[in-house]
Structures are given as structure tokens and as C-alpha cells.
Short mmCIF file of C-alpha atoms in Angstrom, two decimals:
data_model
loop_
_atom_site.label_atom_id
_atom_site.label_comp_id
_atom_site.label_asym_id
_atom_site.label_seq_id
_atom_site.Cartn_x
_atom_site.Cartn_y
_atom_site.Cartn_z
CA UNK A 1050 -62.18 -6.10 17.35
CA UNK A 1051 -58.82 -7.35 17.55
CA UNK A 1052 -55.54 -8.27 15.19
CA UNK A 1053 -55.55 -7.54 11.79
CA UNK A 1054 -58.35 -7.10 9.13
CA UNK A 1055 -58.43 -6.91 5.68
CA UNK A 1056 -61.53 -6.09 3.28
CA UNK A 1057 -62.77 -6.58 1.09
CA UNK A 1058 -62.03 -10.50 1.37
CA UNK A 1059 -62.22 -10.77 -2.31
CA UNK A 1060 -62.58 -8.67 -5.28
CA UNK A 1061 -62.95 -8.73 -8.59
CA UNK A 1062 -61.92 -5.49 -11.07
CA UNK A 1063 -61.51 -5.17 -14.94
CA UNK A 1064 -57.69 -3.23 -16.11
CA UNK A 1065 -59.03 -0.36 -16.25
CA UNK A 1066 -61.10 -0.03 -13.04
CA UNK A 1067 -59.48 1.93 -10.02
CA UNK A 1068 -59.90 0.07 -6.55
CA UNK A 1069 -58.52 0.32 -3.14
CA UNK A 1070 -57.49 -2.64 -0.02
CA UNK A 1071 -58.12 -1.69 3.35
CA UNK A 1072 -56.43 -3.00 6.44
CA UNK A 1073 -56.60 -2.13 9.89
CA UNK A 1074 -54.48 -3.43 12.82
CA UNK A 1075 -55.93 -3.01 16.70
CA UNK A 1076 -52.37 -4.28 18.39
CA UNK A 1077 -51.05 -1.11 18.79
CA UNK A 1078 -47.92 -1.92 16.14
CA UNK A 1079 -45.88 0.81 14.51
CA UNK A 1080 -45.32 -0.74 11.38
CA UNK A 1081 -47.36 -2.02 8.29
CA UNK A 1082 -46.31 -4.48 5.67
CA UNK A 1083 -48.22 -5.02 1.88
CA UNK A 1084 -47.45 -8.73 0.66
CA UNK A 1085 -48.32 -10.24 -2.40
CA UNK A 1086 -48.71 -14.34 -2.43
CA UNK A 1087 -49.27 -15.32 -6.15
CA UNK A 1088 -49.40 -19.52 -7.35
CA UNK A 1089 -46.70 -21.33 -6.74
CA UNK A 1090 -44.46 -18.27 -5.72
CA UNK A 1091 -42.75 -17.38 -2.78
CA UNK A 1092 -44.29 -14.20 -0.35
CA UNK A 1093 -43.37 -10.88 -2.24
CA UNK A 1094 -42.93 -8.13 0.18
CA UNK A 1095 -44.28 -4.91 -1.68
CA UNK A 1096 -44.30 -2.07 1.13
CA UNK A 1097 -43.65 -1.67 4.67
CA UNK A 1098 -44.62 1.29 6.61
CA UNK A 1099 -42.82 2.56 10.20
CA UNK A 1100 -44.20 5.13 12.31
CA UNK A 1101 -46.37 6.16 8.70
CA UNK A 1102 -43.33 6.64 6.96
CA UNK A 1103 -42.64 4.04 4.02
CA UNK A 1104 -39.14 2.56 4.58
CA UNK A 1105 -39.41 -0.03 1.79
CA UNK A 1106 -40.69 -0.35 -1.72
CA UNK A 1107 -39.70 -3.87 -3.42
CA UNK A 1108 -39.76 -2.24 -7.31
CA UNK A 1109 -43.17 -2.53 -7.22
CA UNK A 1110 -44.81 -1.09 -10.50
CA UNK A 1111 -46.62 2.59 -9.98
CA UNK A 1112 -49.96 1.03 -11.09
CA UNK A 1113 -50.18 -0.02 -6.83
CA UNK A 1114 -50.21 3.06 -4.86
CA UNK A 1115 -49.62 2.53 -0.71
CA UNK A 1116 -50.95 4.86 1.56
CA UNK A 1117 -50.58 5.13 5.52
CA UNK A 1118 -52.93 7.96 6.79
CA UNK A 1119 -51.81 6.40 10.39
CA UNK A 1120 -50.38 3.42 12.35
CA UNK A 1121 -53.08 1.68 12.58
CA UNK A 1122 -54.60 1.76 9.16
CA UNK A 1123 -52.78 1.29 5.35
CA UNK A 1124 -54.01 1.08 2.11
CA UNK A 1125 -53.38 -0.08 -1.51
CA UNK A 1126 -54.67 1.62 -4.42
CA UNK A 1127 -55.06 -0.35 -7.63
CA UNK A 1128 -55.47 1.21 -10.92
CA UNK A 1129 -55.31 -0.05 -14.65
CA UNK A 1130 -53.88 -3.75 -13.53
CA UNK A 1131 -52.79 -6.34 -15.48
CA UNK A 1132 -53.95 -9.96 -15.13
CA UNK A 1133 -50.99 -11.24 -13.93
CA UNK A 1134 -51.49 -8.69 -10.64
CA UNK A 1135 -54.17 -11.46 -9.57
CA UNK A 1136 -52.98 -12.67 -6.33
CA UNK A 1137 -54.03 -13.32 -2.62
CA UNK A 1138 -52.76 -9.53 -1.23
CA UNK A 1139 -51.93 -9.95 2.43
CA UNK A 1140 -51.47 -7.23 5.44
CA UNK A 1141 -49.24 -7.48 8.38
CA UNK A 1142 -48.28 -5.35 11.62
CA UNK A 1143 -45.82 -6.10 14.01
CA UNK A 1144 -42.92 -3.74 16.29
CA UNK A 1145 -40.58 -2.10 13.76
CA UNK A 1146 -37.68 -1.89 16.21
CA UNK A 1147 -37.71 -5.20 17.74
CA UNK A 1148 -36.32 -8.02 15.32
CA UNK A 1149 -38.41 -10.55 17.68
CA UNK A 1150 -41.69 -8.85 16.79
CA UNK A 1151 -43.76 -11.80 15.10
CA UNK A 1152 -45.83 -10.73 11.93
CA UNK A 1153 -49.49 -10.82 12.61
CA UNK A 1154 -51.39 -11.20 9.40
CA UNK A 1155 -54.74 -10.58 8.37
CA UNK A 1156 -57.34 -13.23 6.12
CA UNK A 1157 -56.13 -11.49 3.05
CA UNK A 1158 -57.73 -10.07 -0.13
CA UNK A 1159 -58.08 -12.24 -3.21
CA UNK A 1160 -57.68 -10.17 -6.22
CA UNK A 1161 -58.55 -11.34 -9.76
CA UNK A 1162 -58.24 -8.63 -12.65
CA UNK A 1163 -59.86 -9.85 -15.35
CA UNK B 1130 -26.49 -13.39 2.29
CA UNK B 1131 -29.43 -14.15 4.28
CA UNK B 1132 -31.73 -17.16 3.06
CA UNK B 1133 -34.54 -19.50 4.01
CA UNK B 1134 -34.52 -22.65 2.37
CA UNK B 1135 -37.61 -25.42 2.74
CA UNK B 1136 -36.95 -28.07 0.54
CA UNK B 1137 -40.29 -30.21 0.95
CA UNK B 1138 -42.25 -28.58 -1.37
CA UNK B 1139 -45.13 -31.54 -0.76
CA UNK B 1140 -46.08 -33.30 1.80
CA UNK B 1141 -48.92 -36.06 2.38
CA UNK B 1142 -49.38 -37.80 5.49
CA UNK B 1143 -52.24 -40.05 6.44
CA UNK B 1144 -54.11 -38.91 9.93
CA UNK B 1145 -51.98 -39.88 13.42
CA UNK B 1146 -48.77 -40.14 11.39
CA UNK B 1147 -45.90 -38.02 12.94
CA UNK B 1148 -44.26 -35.49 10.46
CA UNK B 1149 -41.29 -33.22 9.88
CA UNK B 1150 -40.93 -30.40 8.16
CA UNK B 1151 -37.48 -28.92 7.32
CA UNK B 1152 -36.04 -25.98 7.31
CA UNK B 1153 -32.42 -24.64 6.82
CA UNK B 1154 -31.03 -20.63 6.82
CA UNK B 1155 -28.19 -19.08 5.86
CA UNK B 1156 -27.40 -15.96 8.16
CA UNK B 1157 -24.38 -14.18 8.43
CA UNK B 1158 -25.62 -12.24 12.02
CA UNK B 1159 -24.95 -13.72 15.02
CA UNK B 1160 -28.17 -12.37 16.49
CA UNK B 1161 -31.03 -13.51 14.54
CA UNK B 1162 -34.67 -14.99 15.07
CA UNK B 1163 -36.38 -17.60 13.20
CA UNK B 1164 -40.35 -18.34 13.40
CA UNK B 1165 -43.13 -21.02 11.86
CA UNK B 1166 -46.22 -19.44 10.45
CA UNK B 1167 -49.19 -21.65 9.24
CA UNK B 1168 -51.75 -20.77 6.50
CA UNK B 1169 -54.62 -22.50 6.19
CA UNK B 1170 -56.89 -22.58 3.33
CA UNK B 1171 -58.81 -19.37 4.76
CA UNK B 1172 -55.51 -17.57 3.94
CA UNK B 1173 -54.04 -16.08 7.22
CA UNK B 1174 -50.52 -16.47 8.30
CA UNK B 1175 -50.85 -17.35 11.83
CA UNK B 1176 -47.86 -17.37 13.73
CA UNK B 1177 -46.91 -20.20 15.75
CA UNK B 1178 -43.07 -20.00 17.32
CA UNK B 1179 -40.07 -17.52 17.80
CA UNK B 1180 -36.82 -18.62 18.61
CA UNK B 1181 -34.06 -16.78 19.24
CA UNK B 1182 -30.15 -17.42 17.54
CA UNK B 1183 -29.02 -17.97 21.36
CA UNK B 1184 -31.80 -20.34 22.67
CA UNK B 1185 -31.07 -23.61 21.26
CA UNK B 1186 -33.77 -25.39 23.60
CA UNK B 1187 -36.07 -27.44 21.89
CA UNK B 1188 -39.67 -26.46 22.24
CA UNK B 1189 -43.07 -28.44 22.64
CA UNK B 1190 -46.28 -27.31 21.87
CA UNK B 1191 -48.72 -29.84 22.57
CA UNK B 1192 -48.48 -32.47 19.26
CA UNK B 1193 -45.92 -29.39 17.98
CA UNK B 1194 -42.55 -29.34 18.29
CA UNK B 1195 -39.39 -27.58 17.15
CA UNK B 1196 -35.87 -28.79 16.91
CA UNK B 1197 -33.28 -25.81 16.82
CA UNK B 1198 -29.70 -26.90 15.87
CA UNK B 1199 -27.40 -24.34 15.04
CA UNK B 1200 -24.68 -26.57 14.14
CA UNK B 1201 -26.79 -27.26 10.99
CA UNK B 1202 -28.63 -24.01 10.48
CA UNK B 1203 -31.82 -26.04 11.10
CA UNK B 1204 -34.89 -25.57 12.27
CA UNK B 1205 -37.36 -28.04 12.03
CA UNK B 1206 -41.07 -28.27 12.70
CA UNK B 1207 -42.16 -31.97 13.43
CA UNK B 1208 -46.48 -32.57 13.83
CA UNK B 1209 -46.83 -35.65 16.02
CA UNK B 1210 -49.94 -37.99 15.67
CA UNK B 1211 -51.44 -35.00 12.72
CA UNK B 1212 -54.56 -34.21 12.09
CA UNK B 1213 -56.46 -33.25 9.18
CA UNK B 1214 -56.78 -29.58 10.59
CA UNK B 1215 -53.31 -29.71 10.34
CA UNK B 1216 -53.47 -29.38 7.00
CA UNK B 1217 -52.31 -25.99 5.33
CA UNK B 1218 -49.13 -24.35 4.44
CA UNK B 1219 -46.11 -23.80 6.54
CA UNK B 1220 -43.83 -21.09 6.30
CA UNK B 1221 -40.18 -20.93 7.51
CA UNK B 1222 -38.62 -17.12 8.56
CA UNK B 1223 -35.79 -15.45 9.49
CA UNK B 1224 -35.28 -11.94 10.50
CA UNK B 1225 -31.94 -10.28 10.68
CA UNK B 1226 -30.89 -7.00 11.41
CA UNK B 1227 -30.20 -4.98 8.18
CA UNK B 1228 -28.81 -2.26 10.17
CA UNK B 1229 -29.58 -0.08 13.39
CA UNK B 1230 -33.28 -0.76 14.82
CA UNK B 1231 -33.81 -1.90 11.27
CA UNK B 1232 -34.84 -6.06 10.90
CA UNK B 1233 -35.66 -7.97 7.61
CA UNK B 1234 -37.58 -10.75 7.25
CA UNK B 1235 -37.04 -13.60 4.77
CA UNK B 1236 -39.37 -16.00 3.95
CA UNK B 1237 -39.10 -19.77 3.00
CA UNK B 1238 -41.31 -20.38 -0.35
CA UNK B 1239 -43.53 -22.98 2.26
CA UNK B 1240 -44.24 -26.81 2.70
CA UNK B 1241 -48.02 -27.53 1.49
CA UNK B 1242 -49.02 -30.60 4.66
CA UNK B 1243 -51.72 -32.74 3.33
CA UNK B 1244 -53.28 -34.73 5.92
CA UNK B 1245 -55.59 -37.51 4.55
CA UNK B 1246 -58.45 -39.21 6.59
#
């Protein structure tokens, strides 16, 4: 399998469920990226991950929890969301240390909390 | 500061009509790279062109092509004879260097391409 994937492709969770987004990247990239693309709103860039070490956090509330067991695979734990956190969640790898490293994205995850 | 602006926040076309899409940054680097992503309804960014801040050659893709102008901090994107698979949204970036092997990447807020039968 190759680029980026993304599951589950959508989900649904009540506030006070706990769930988790998976992504896995197969082009041997060093860094991970956690966007968030809500209606009518710019991309939000929530997390990015180098070599499994997080070098960015946008103020992004506690309630969404990154992890990064290794370069090839991050995840984003969700627990007691609000309905406004219902968004298309989107995961990207590319080379940390070259700025002409294109993002390749994956299908996303469409989250509603209801 | 470093900024992506796409002003067409629209855009309807009718099938085999040529269209542009805009885009204008604001960088202070002199090295910096700017890139066209496409999302179609299925949700994926796909990336379509890098260009570099010292490679002002325009670029053509098949019915793509990109007009770089530096003397306008423009970048444009211009669809010729479009399709209806051309429809989707289109995403403007720039990345700059924010500091040693460090780059950031800034995002225009996209141009949603209708392309009607």
C-alpha cells in the first residue's frame, strides 16, 4: 500500500465517548502533520511531528491528544468533544528538513460529535 | 509576515471554458516555495506543482498551467478547456523557512471550481 491512509473514513461519537484517528504513511517521510478543515474555514494546522518528536502544537484544546509511536504512524485521541470539534480531520507526511517537500495527504476522517 | 491570499472564493465555469485562479503571497524570505493542491469532493489534498522563489519559468501541465511572477507576488493556476472532473477545491501554499532546517507552511483559505455540464 502506498501514500497516506487515514481510518476510519468517517465517524460518528457522542461528548462523552473516547475515540482515536489512525494514519499511516508508506513514503518513508520523517514528519507527520494533524489538520483540521471545518465549513467555510481555512486549514487549521493542529500538530506536526519530526523524527517522533512533536515540534508544533497550534493551542489546540487538551480534549485532542497526538501520539507518534513512530515515523510512519500518528494518532489523535478524542475524548469528551464538543460539537463544534465536527470537522473533516486530515493527515499529512512529507521531509521535515527540506522546505520543497510537498505535503502528501490522506482521504481524511469526517468527524461529527453529536 | 508570511501570507497566502486567494481572493476567488467562487468560481463557476461552464465545461471547455478556460479559467484562472489567483493567488498572491506575502513573504519576507528570499528563498521560498509555493505549491497548488486540489481537493476533490472525496477529501484528499492532492498535490499538483512546486515552484521554487528562483524559477520564474512558467509551467504546463497538460490543460494546467502556472504563471509565476514575482514582480507581483503571484502565482496563478489557469485550467484550459475544464472539465467537470475539474471540479473541487484549490488550495494556494507557501512554505518559508522559520528558522534552521525548520519550514512553515501557509495555506490560502481555497477557490471552490464549479464546472457545469
Amino acid at each position: 500500500e502506498t501514500g497516506v491512509t487515514q481510518t476510519p473514513r468517517h465517524l460518528v461519537m457522542g461528548m462523552t465517548n473516547k475515540k482515536s484517528l489512525k494514519c499511516e504513511q508508506h513514503l518513508g517521510h520523517n514528519a507527520m502533520y494533524w489538520y483540521k478543515q471545518s465549513a467555510k474555514k481555512p486549514l487549521e494546522l493542529m500538530f506536526v511531528y519530526s523524527l517522533e518528536e512533536r515540534v508544533e502544537n497550534n493551542s489546540v484544546p487538551s480534549r485532542f491528544s497526538p501520539e507518534c509511536p513512530n515515523s510512519s504512524h500518528l494518532f489523535l485521541h478524542l475524548h469528551t468533544l464538543q460539537p463544534e470539534d465536527s470537522a473533516l480531520y486530515l493527515c499529512a507526511s512529507s521531509q521535515w528538513d527540506r522546505g520543497n517537500s510537498p505535503l502528501h495527504f490522506g482521504n481524511g476522517t469526517r468527524l461529527t460529535v453529536t | 509576515a508570511q501570507k497566502v491570499t486567494q481572493a476567488q472564493t467562487e468560481i463557476s465555469v461552464v465545461e471547455k471554458e478556460d479559467v484562472t485562479l489567483d493567488c498572491v503571497y506575502e513573504t519576507r524570505d528570499t528563498t521560498y516555495y509555493l505549491f497548488w493542491y486540489k481537493q476533490p469532493p472525496s477529501g484528499e489534498l492532492v498535490f499538483l506543482i512546486r515552484r521554487n522563489s528562483f524559477d520564474e519559468q512558467n509551467e504546463i501541465s497538460g490543460r494546467y498551467s502556472w504563471n509565476f511572477q514575482k514582480s507581483t507576488s503571484s502565482f496563478n493556476f489557469t485550467i484550459t478547456a475544464s472539465q467537470v472532473v475539474d471540479s473541487a477545491v484549490y488550495f494556494c501554499a507557501l512554505t518559508y523557512n522559520s528558522g534552521g532546517s525548520n519550514y512553515k507552511l501557509t495555506f490560502g483559505k481555497g477557490t471552490l471550481l464549479t464546472v457545469n455540464p
